[in-house]
PDB file of C-alpha atoms in Angstrom:
ATOM      1  CA  MET A  17     -15.912   5.812   9.769  1.00 46.00           C
ATOM      2  CA  THR A  18     -14.953   3.353  12.510  1.00 49.00           C
ATOM      3  CA  GLY A  19     -16.828   5.354  15.158  1.00 57.00           C
ATOM      4  CA  MET A  20     -20.094   4.795  13.268  1.00 83.00           C
ATOM      5  CA  LEU A  21     -19.783   1.011  13.141  1.00 86.00           C
ATOM      6  CA  SER A  22     -22.255  -1.160  14.982  1.00 91.00           C
ATOM      7  CA  ILE A  23     -21.121  -3.468  17.792  1.00 92.00           C
ATOM      8  CA  MET A  24     -21.283  -6.455  15.428  1.00 93.00           C
ATOM      9  CA  GLN A  25     -19.222  -4.638  12.805  1.00 92.00           C
ATOM     10  CA  LYS A  26     -16.597  -3.697  15.395  1.00 94.00           C
ATOM     11  CA  LEU A  27     -16.423  -7.294  16.597  1.00 95.00           C
ATOM     12  CA  ASP A  28     -16.067  -8.508  13.025  1.00 95.00           C
ATOM     13  CA  LYS A  29     -13.247  -6.037  12.436  1.00 96.00           C
ATOM     14  CA  LEU A  30     -11.469  -7.203  15.602  1.00 96.00           C
ATOM     15  CA  ARG A  31     -11.885 -10.811  14.491  1.00 96.00           C
ATOM     16  CA  ARG A  32     -10.329  -9.997  11.119  1.00 97.00           C
ATOM     17  CA  ILE A  33      -7.359  -8.281  12.802  1.00 97.00           C
ATOM     18  CA  ILE A  34      -6.722 -11.385  14.910  1.00 97.00           C
ATOM     19  CA  ALA A  35      -7.200 -13.693  11.911  1.00 97.00           C
ATOM     20  CA  THR A  36      -4.834 -11.587   9.785  1.00 97.00           C
ATOM     21  CA  GLY A  37      -2.187 -11.750  12.509  1.00 97.00           C
ATOM     22  CA  PHE A  38      -2.614 -15.511  12.689  1.00 97.00           C
ATOM     23  CA  CYS A  39      -2.266 -15.891   8.902  1.00 96.00           C
ATOM     24  CA  PHE A  40       0.910 -13.820   8.717  1.00 95.00           C
ATOM     25  CA  ALA A  41       2.364 -15.695  11.692  1.00 95.00           C
ATOM     26  CA  LEU A  42       1.560 -18.928   9.850  1.00 94.00           C
ATOM     27  CA  PHE A  43       3.238 -17.508   6.760  1.00 93.00           C
ATOM     28  CA  GLY A  44       6.358 -16.762   8.799  1.00 91.00           C
ATOM     29  CA  VAL A  45       6.445 -20.236  10.297  1.00 93.00           C
ATOM     30  CA  GLY A  46       6.066 -21.712   6.822  1.00 91.00           C
ATOM     31  CA  GLY A  47       9.013 -19.635   5.629  1.00 90.00           C
ATOM     32  CA  LEU A  48      11.167 -20.913   8.487  1.00 91.00           C
ATOM     33  CA  CYS A  49      10.176 -24.513   7.722  1.00 92.00           C
ATOM     34  CA  LEU A  50      11.112 -24.008   4.088  1.00 91.00           C
ATOM     35  CA  THR A  51      14.463 -22.461   5.015  1.00 90.00           C
ATOM     36  CA  PHE A  52      15.581 -24.924   7.678  1.00 91.00           C
ATOM     37  CA  VAL A  53      13.798 -28.176   6.752  1.00 92.00           C
ATOM     38  CA  VAL A  54      12.530 -28.380   3.172  1.00 92.00           C
ATOM     39  CA  LEU A  55      15.364 -26.577   1.364  1.00 91.00           C
ATOM     40  CA  PRO A  56      18.195 -28.580   2.982  1.00 91.00           C
ATOM     41  CA  LEU A  57      16.362 -31.818   2.097  1.00 93.00           C
ATOM     42  CA  LEU A  58      15.908 -30.728  -1.511  1.00 91.00           C
ATOM     43  CA  THR A  59      19.532 -29.604  -1.743  1.00 88.00           C
ATOM     44  CA  ARG A  60      20.733 -33.045  -0.655  1.00 91.00           C
ATOM     45  CA  SER A  61      18.280 -35.043  -2.778  1.00 93.00           C
ATOM     46  CA  ILE A  62      18.329 -33.018  -6.034  1.00 93.00           C
ATOM     47  CA  LYS A  63      21.792 -32.202  -7.360  1.00 91.00           C
ATOM     48  CA  ASP A  64      20.787 -30.544 -10.638  1.00 93.00           C
ATOM     49  CA  LYS A  65      20.397 -26.787 -10.007  1.00 91.00           C
ATOM     50  CA  THR A  66      17.644 -26.167 -12.566  1.00 91.00           C
ATOM     51  CA  GLU A  67      15.618 -29.168 -11.447  1.00 93.00           C
ATOM     52  CA  ARG A  68      16.006 -28.093  -7.822  1.00 93.00           C
ATOM     53  CA  GLU A  69      14.867 -24.520  -8.549  1.00 93.00           C
ATOM     54  CA  LEU A  70      11.746 -25.801 -10.320  1.00 93.00           C
ATOM     55  CA  LYS A  71      10.983 -28.076  -7.382  1.00 94.00           C
ATOM     56  CA  VAL A  72      11.389 -25.191  -4.923  1.00 94.00           C
ATOM     57  CA  GLN A  73       9.105 -22.997  -7.021  1.00 95.00           C
ATOM     58  CA  GLY A  74       6.512 -25.780  -6.959  1.00 94.00           C
ATOM     59  CA  VAL A  75       6.745 -25.979  -3.161  1.00 94.00           C
ATOM     60  CA  ILE A  76       6.376 -22.182  -2.942  1.00 94.00           C
ATOM     61  CA  GLN A  77       3.263 -22.332  -5.154  1.00 95.00           C
ATOM     62  CA  LYS A  78       1.631 -24.901  -2.886  1.00 95.00           C
ATOM     63  CA  ASN A  79       2.482 -22.861   0.224  1.00 95.00           C
ATOM     64  CA  PHE A  80       1.140 -19.664  -1.328  1.00 96.00           C
ATOM     65  CA  ASP A  81      -2.065 -21.411  -2.390  1.00 97.00           C
ATOM     66  CA  PHE A  82      -2.513 -22.707   1.171  1.00 97.00           C
ATOM     67  CA  PHE A  83      -1.866 -19.220   2.593  1.00 97.00           C
ATOM     68  CA  CYS A  84      -4.407 -17.575   0.268  1.00 97.00           C
ATOM     69  CA  ARG A  85      -7.042 -20.202   1.016  1.00 97.00           C
ATOM     70  CA  THR A  86      -6.394 -19.808   4.744  1.00 97.00           C
ATOM     71  CA  MET A  87      -6.836 -16.028   4.539  1.00 97.00           C
ATOM     72  CA  LYS A  88     -10.111 -16.585   2.700  1.00 98.00           C
ATOM     73  CA  SER A  89     -11.424 -19.320   5.000  1.00 97.00           C
ATOM     74  CA  THR A  90     -10.656 -17.284   8.141  1.00 97.00           C
ATOM     75  CA  GLY A  91     -12.491 -14.274   6.703  1.00 96.00           C
ATOM     76  CA  CYS A  92      -9.445 -11.972   6.416  1.00 97.00           C
ATOM     77  CA  ILE A  93     -10.084 -11.426   2.727  1.00 97.00           C
ATOM     78  CA  ASP A  94     -12.077 -12.712  -0.185  1.00 97.00           C
ATOM     79  CA  TYR A  95     -10.568 -13.097  -3.644  1.00 97.00           C
ATOM     80  CA  ARG A  96     -11.254 -14.287  -7.144  1.00 97.00           C
ATOM     81  CA  ILE A  97      -8.662 -15.103  -9.791  1.00 97.00           C
ATOM     82  CA  ILE A  98     -10.108 -14.872 -13.293  1.00 97.00           C
ATOM     83  CA  GLY A  99      -8.161 -16.609 -16.067  1.00 95.00           C
ATOM     84  CA  ALA A 100      -5.654 -18.561 -13.973  1.00 95.00           C
ATOM     85  CA  GLU A 101      -5.662 -21.277 -16.655  1.00 94.00           C
ATOM     86  CA  LEU A 102      -4.164 -18.768 -19.122  1.00 94.00           C
ATOM     87  CA  LEU A 103      -1.226 -18.149 -16.784  1.00 93.00           C
ATOM     88  CA  ARG A 104      -0.624 -21.871 -16.419  1.00 93.00           C
ATOM     89  CA  GLN A 105      -0.536 -22.272 -20.211  1.00 93.00           C
ATOM     90  CA  ASP A 106       1.973 -19.463 -20.807  1.00 94.00           C
ATOM     91  CA  ARG A 107       5.543 -20.242 -21.793  1.00 93.00           C
ATOM     92  CA  ASN A 108       8.407 -17.879 -22.605  1.00 94.00           C
ATOM     93  CA  CYS A 109       6.368 -14.972 -21.282  1.00 95.00           C
ATOM     94  CA  ILE A 110       6.730 -11.942 -19.011  1.00 96.00           C
ATOM     95  CA  ILE A 111       3.803 -11.482 -16.637  1.00 96.00           C
ATOM     96  CA  VAL A 112       3.291  -7.831 -15.729  1.00 96.00           C
ATOM     97  CA  ALA A 113       0.853  -6.650 -13.067  1.00 95.00           C
ATOM     98  CA  ASN A 114      -0.057  -3.554 -11.118  1.00 94.00           C
ATOM     99  CA  HIS A 115       0.852  -3.671  -7.433  1.00 94.00           C
ATOM    100  CA  PRO A 116      -1.818  -2.338  -5.020  1.00 94.00           C
ATOM    101  CA  SER A 117      -1.120  -4.629  -2.048  1.00 95.00           C
ATOM    102  CA  LEU A 118       1.437  -6.670  -0.149  1.00 94.00           C
ATOM    103  CA  ILE A 119       0.094 -10.054  -1.297  1.00 96.00           C
ATOM    104  CA  ASP A 120      -0.184  -9.429  -5.058  1.00 96.00           C
ATOM    105  CA  TYR A 121       2.797 -11.661  -5.803  1.00 94.00           C
ATOM    106  CA  VAL A 122       1.436 -14.357  -3.485  1.00 96.00           C
ATOM    107  CA  LEU A 123      -1.944 -14.384  -5.236  1.00 97.00           C
ATOM    108  CA  ILE A 124      -0.434 -14.643  -8.726  1.00 97.00           C
ATOM    109  CA  ALA A 125       2.281 -17.154  -7.825  1.00 95.00           C
ATOM    110  CA  SER A 126      -0.292 -19.348  -6.049  1.00 96.00           C
ATOM    111  CA  CYS A 127      -1.534 -20.275  -9.550  1.00 94.00           C
ATOM    112  CA  LEU A 128       1.868 -21.068 -11.053  1.00 94.00           C
ATOM    113  CA  PRO A 129       3.956 -24.186 -10.361  1.00 91.00           C
ATOM    114  CA  GLN A 130       6.771 -22.423 -12.256  1.00 93.00           C
ATOM    115  CA  CYS A 131       7.291 -18.701 -11.838  1.00 93.00           C
ATOM    116  CA  ASP A 132      10.551 -16.791 -11.867  1.00 94.00           C
ATOM    117  CA  CYS A 133      10.354 -13.421 -10.177  1.00 91.00           C
ATOM    118  CA  LEU A 134      12.344 -10.206 -10.319  1.00 87.00           C
ATOM    119  CA  VAL A 135      12.942  -9.176  -6.694  1.00 85.00           C
ATOM    120  CA  LYS A 136      14.505  -6.192  -4.986  1.00 81.00           C
ATOM    121  CA  ALA A 137      18.214  -6.627  -4.332  1.00 74.00           C
ATOM    122  CA  ALA A 138      17.585  -5.744  -0.661  1.00 75.00           C
ATOM    123  CA  ILE A 139      15.636  -8.979  -0.200  1.00 80.00           C
ATOM    124  CA  TRP A 140      18.846 -10.905  -0.828  1.00 77.00           C
ATOM    125  CA  HIS A 141      20.179  -9.427   2.423  1.00 77.00           C
ATOM    126  CA  ASN A 142      17.117 -10.431   4.450  1.00 76.00           C
ATOM    127  CA  PRO A 143      18.164 -13.440   6.588  1.00 73.00           C
ATOM    128  CA  PHE A 144      14.604 -14.852   6.660  1.00 71.00           C
ATOM    129  CA  ILE A 145      13.970 -14.696   2.906  1.00 82.00           C
ATOM    130  CA  LYS A 146      17.405 -14.864   1.278  1.00 83.00           C
ATOM    131  CA  ALA A 147      17.675 -18.667   1.320  1.00 87.00           C
ATOM    132  CA  ILE A 148      14.213 -19.101  -0.229  1.00 89.00           C
ATOM    133  CA  VAL A 149      14.626 -16.630  -3.104  1.00 90.00           C
ATOM    134  CA  LYS A 150      18.103 -17.999  -3.817  1.00 89.00           C
ATOM    135  CA  ALA A 151      16.914 -21.623  -3.820  1.00 91.00           C
ATOM    136  CA  ALA A 152      14.003 -20.692  -6.119  1.00 92.00           C
ATOM    137  CA  GLY A 153      16.405 -19.056  -8.551  1.00 91.00           C
ATOM    138  CA  TYR A 154      14.688 -15.671  -8.357  1.00 92.00           C
ATOM    139  CA  ILE A 155      16.481 -12.836 -10.104  1.00 89.00           C
ATOM    140  CA  PRO A 156      17.828  -9.876  -8.084  1.00 85.00           C
ATOM    141  CA  ASN A 157      17.046  -6.482  -9.582  1.00 82.00           C
ATOM    142  CA  GLN A 158      20.583  -5.151  -9.690  1.00 75.00           C
ATOM    143  CA  ALA A 159      23.194  -4.449 -12.399  1.00 72.00           C
ATOM    144  CA  PRO A 160      21.351  -3.971 -15.732  1.00 74.00           C
ATOM    145  CA  ASP A 161      23.717  -6.183 -17.783  1.00 75.00           C
ATOM    146  CA  SER A 162      23.596  -9.179 -15.441  1.00 83.00           C
ATOM    147  CA  LEU A 163      19.860  -8.684 -14.939  1.00 87.00           C
ATOM    148  CA  LEU A 164      19.204  -8.819 -18.673  1.00 89.00           C
ATOM    149  CA  ASN A 165      21.412 -11.886 -19.083  1.00 90.00           C
ATOM    150  CA  ASP A 166      19.665 -13.708 -16.223  1.00 90.00           C
ATOM    151  CA  CYS A 167      16.194 -12.906 -17.576  1.00 92.00           C
ATOM    152  CA  SER A 168      17.186 -13.871 -21.126  1.00 92.00           C
ATOM    153  CA  GLU A 169      18.551 -17.200 -19.910  1.00 91.00           C
ATOM    154  CA  ARG A 170      15.313 -18.083 -18.060  1.00 91.00           C
ATOM    155  CA  LEU A 171      13.037 -16.999 -20.878  1.00 93.00           C
ATOM    156  CA  LYS A 172      15.102 -18.974 -23.399  1.00 90.00           C
ATOM    157  CA  TYR A 173      14.074 -22.159 -21.579  1.00 90.00           C
ATOM    158  CA  GLY A 174      10.391 -21.263 -21.810  1.00 92.00           C
ATOM    159  CA  ASN A 175      10.011 -19.952 -18.260  1.00 94.00           C
ATOM    160  CA  VAL A 176       7.544 -17.294 -17.184  1.00 95.00           C
ATOM    161  CA  LEU A 177       8.879 -14.228 -15.386  1.00 95.00           C
ATOM    162  CA  LEU A 178       6.742 -12.089 -13.065  1.00 96.00           C
ATOM    163  CA  ILE A 179       7.534  -8.365 -12.880  1.00 94.00           C
ATOM    164  CA  PHE A 180       5.738  -5.490 -11.174  1.00 94.00           C
ATOM    165  CA  PRO A 181       6.728  -2.547 -13.408  1.00 92.00           C
ATOM    166  CA  GLU A 182       5.979   0.011 -10.677  1.00 90.00           C
ATOM    167  CA  GLY A 183       8.788  -1.459  -8.600  1.00 85.00           C
ATOM    168  CA  THR A 184       6.844  -0.912  -5.394  1.00 85.00           C
ATOM    169  CA  ARG A 185       3.270  -0.912  -4.159  1.00 89.00           C
ATOM    170  CA  THR A 186       0.854   1.662  -5.530  1.00 85.00           C
ATOM    171  CA  THR A 187      -0.070   4.597  -3.324  1.00 82.00           C
ATOM    172  CA  PRO A 188      -3.892   4.902  -3.402  1.00 81.00           C
ATOM    173  CA  GLY A 189      -5.100   8.153  -4.919  1.00 79.00           C
ATOM    174  CA  GLN A 190      -1.740   9.037  -6.443  1.00 81.00           C
ATOM    175  CA  PRO A 191      -0.662   8.586 -10.069  1.00 80.00           C
ATOM    176  CA  SER A 192       1.572   5.585 -10.687  1.00 81.00           C
ATOM    177  CA  THR A 193       4.884   5.703 -12.513  1.00 84.00           C
ATOM    178  CA  LEU A 194       6.315   2.670 -14.267  1.00 88.00           C
ATOM    179  CA  GLN A 195       9.997   1.900 -14.291  1.00 88.00           C
ATOM    180  CA  ARG A 196      11.259   0.961 -17.725  1.00 86.00           C
ATOM    181  CA  GLY A 197      12.889  -2.333 -16.698  1.00 88.00           C
ATOM    182  CA  ALA A 198      10.050  -4.644 -17.750  1.00 92.00           C
ATOM    183  CA  ALA A 199       9.746  -2.984 -21.160  1.00 94.00           C
ATOM    184  CA  GLN A 200      13.521  -3.099 -21.660  1.00 93.00           C
ATOM    185  CA  ILE A 201      13.625  -6.817 -20.883  1.00 94.00           C
ATOM    186  CA  ALA A 202      10.695  -7.541 -23.209  1.00 95.00           C
ATOM    187  CA  VAL A 203      12.222  -5.578 -26.104  1.00 95.00           C
ATOM    188  CA  ARG A 204      15.769  -6.883 -25.702  1.00 93.00           C
ATOM    189  CA  THR A 205      14.670 -10.515 -25.360  1.00 94.00           C
ATOM    190  CA  GLY A 206      11.799 -10.323 -27.858  1.00 94.00           C
ATOM    191  CA  THR A 207       9.330 -11.636 -25.270  1.00 96.00           C
ATOM    192  CA  ASP A 208       5.573 -10.995 -25.196  1.00 97.00           C
ATOM    193  CA  MET A 209       3.893  -9.705 -22.041  1.00 97.00           C
ATOM    194  CA  ARG A 210       0.875 -11.174 -20.280  1.00 97.00           C
ATOM    195  CA  LEU A 211      -1.142  -8.463 -18.534  1.00 96.00           C
ATOM    196  CA  VAL A 212      -2.642  -9.015 -15.069  1.00 96.00           C
ATOM    197  CA  HIS A 213      -4.797  -6.392 -13.377  1.00 95.00           C
ATOM    198  CA  ILE A 214      -5.453  -6.422  -9.626  1.00 95.00           C
ATOM    199  CA  THR A 215      -8.055  -4.441  -7.724  1.00 94.00           C
ATOM    200  CA  VAL A 216      -8.620  -4.407  -3.965  1.00 96.00           C
ATOM    201  CA  THR A 217     -11.856  -3.060  -2.474  1.00 96.00           C
ATOM    202  CA  PRO A 218     -11.521  -1.500   0.026  1.00 96.00           C
ATOM    203  CA  ASN A 219      -7.771  -0.810   0.122  1.00 95.00           C
ATOM    204  CA  PHE A 220      -5.801  -3.256   2.271  1.00 96.00           C
ATOM    205  CA  LEU A 221      -2.110  -4.049   2.857  1.00 96.00           C
ATOM    206  CA  THR A 222      -1.050  -0.921   1.017  1.00 94.00           C
ATOM    207  CA  LYS A 223       2.388   0.655   1.302  1.00 90.00           C
ATOM    208  CA  GLU A 224       1.214   3.224   3.856  1.00 89.00           C
ATOM    209  CA  LYS A 225      -0.553   0.892   6.298  1.00 90.00           C
ATOM    210  CA  MET A 226       0.428  -1.916   8.629  1.00 93.00           C
ATOM    211  CA  TRP A 227      -1.147  -5.371   8.417  1.00 93.00           C
ATOM    212  CA  TYR A 228      -3.354  -4.744  11.466  1.00 94.00           C
ATOM    213  CA  GLN A 229      -4.932  -1.618   9.949  1.00 96.00           C
ATOM    214  CA  VAL A 230      -7.766  -3.565   8.390  1.00 96.00           C
ATOM    215  CA  PRO A 231     -10.665  -1.768   6.673  1.00 95.00           C
ATOM    216  CA  ASP A 232     -14.164  -1.644   8.138  1.00 95.00           C
ATOM    217  CA  SER A 233     -15.403  -4.252   5.673  1.00 95.00           C
ATOM    218  CA  LYS A 234     -13.734  -7.412   4.372  1.00 96.00           C
ATOM    219  CA  PRO A 235     -11.415  -6.660   1.426  1.00 97.00           C
ATOM    220  CA  PHE A 236     -12.086  -8.293  -1.926  1.00 98.00           C
ATOM    221  CA  PHE A 237      -9.147  -8.988  -4.245  1.00 98.00           C
ATOM    222  CA  LYS A 238      -9.981  -9.353  -7.930  1.00 97.00           C
ATOM    223  CA  VAL A 239      -7.125 -10.702 -10.057  1.00 97.00           C
ATOM    224  CA  GLU A 240      -7.929 -10.543 -13.783  1.00 96.00           C
ATOM    225  CA  VAL A 241      -5.659 -12.253 -16.286  1.00 96.00           C
ATOM    226  CA  LYS A 242      -5.970 -10.264 -19.488  1.00 95.00           C
ATOM    227  CA  GLY A 243      -4.551 -10.538 -22.994  1.00 94.00           C
ATOM    228  CA  LYS A 244      -0.976 -10.517 -24.208  1.00 95.00           C
ATOM    229  CA  ILE A 245       0.965  -7.538 -25.470  1.00 96.00           C
ATOM    230  CA  PRO A 246       2.915  -8.690 -28.574  1.00 96.00           C
ATOM    231  CA  VAL A 247       6.372  -7.164 -28.345  1.00 95.00           C
ATOM    232  CA  SER A 248       6.687  -7.413 -32.148  1.00 94.00           C
ATOM    233  CA  ASP A 249       4.236  -4.496 -32.428  1.00 93.00           C
ATOM    234  CA  PHE A 250       6.901  -2.234 -30.915  1.00 94.00           C
ATOM    235  CA  LEU A 251      10.083  -3.597 -32.498  1.00 91.00           C
ATOM    236  CA  THR A 252       9.488  -1.564 -35.668  1.00 85.00           C
ATOM    237  CA  ALA A 253      10.842   1.533 -33.879  1.00 77.00           C
ATOM    238  CA  ASP A 254      14.182   3.060 -34.935  1.00 84.00           C
ATOM    239  CA  SER A 255      15.999   1.727 -31.875  1.00 91.00           C
ATOM    240  CA  GLN A 256      15.499  -0.598 -28.928  1.00 91.00           C
ATOM    241  CA  ALA A 257      15.467   2.406 -26.607  1.00 91.00           C
ATOM    242  CA  THR A 258      12.592   3.963 -28.554  1.00 93.00           C
ATOM    243  CA  ALA A 259      10.769   0.633 -28.686  1.00 94.00           C
ATOM    244  CA  ALA A 260      11.092   0.261 -24.893  1.00 93.00           C
ATOM    245  CA  ARG A 261       9.768   3.784 -24.319  1.00 93.00           C
ATOM    246  CA  ASN A 262       6.787   3.159 -26.598  1.00 94.00           C
ATOM    247  CA  LEU A 263       6.065  -0.197 -24.956  1.00 95.00           C
ATOM    248  CA  ASN A 264       6.336   1.317 -21.480  1.00 94.00           C
ATOM    249  CA  ARG A 265       3.933   4.103 -22.459  1.00 93.00           C
ATOM    250  CA  HIS A 266       1.440   1.531 -23.754  1.00 94.00           C
ATOM    251  CA  LEU A 267       1.887  -0.597 -20.650  1.00 94.00           C
ATOM    252  CA  ALA A 268       1.093   2.359 -18.390  1.00 91.00           C
ATOM    253  CA  HIS A 269      -2.081   2.979 -20.378  1.00 90.00           C
ATOM    254  CA  VAL A 270      -3.381  -0.591 -20.142  1.00 91.00           C
ATOM    255  CA  LEU A 271      -2.348  -1.133 -16.512  1.00 88.00           C
ATOM    256  CA  PHE A 272      -3.954   2.130 -15.409  1.00 84.00           C
ATOM    257  CA  PRO A 273      -6.740   2.930 -17.904  1.00 71.00           C
ATOM    258  CA  GLU A 274      -8.482   6.255 -17.726  1.00 62.00           C
ATOM    259  CA  PRO A 275     -11.804   5.974 -15.839  1.00 52.00           C
ATOM    260  CA  GLU A 276     -14.880   5.939 -18.036  1.00 48.00           C
ATOM    261  CA  GLN A 277     -16.795   9.196 -18.128  1.00 42.00           C
TER     262      GLN A 277
END
């Protein structure tokens, strides 16, 4: 409880609130610089759309890496990414991860010079983010047919695609439900899945709390890159719909394993 903290602990918590505010302000300034300085320069200098999208994704990766390192160096958080080299080696792969916090995507994408991402359609109407996600070639989660075609096109060229199957951040203490979109894409494109599991202790930047509601102790993010799920194991089902249901059921089990007794 906050009321039981020592003076030093309270001061440390206040320092982390200020540092977190600074980091997110820096993140916002970086986004504005990308939108109004970097992206226009890249648009003029690189005419090929695919080449330009890859360049933008590389710039985003460097910015995300800088943001994560800044959060760590200022004491806002600590984190460890286990198996980042596996992500960098993946080609023609769907990365699926659980989603406990606001910066899950940032942590994963900070390791990947190339990373397509499935984003909420609402983001495309956000004036501060729209230009960046469009320039990076991210895929809006909208009409199923166009979504599948877009994902299939990217995966055909060997790209990696990051999807959070929950569709939104996890609510601590409540069971999670997976949408079937990631499984449908994997089955219909014949693409294997790379599993990533994220834990945050204590909870921080969850769906229910604002950025300034920091925990009493410094949060630790553990990002574990795990094995692949071969989609071929599920394509023996009678139909693609059945295969997607079976894959989604398996995905829920491995993303949220039952606690050991």
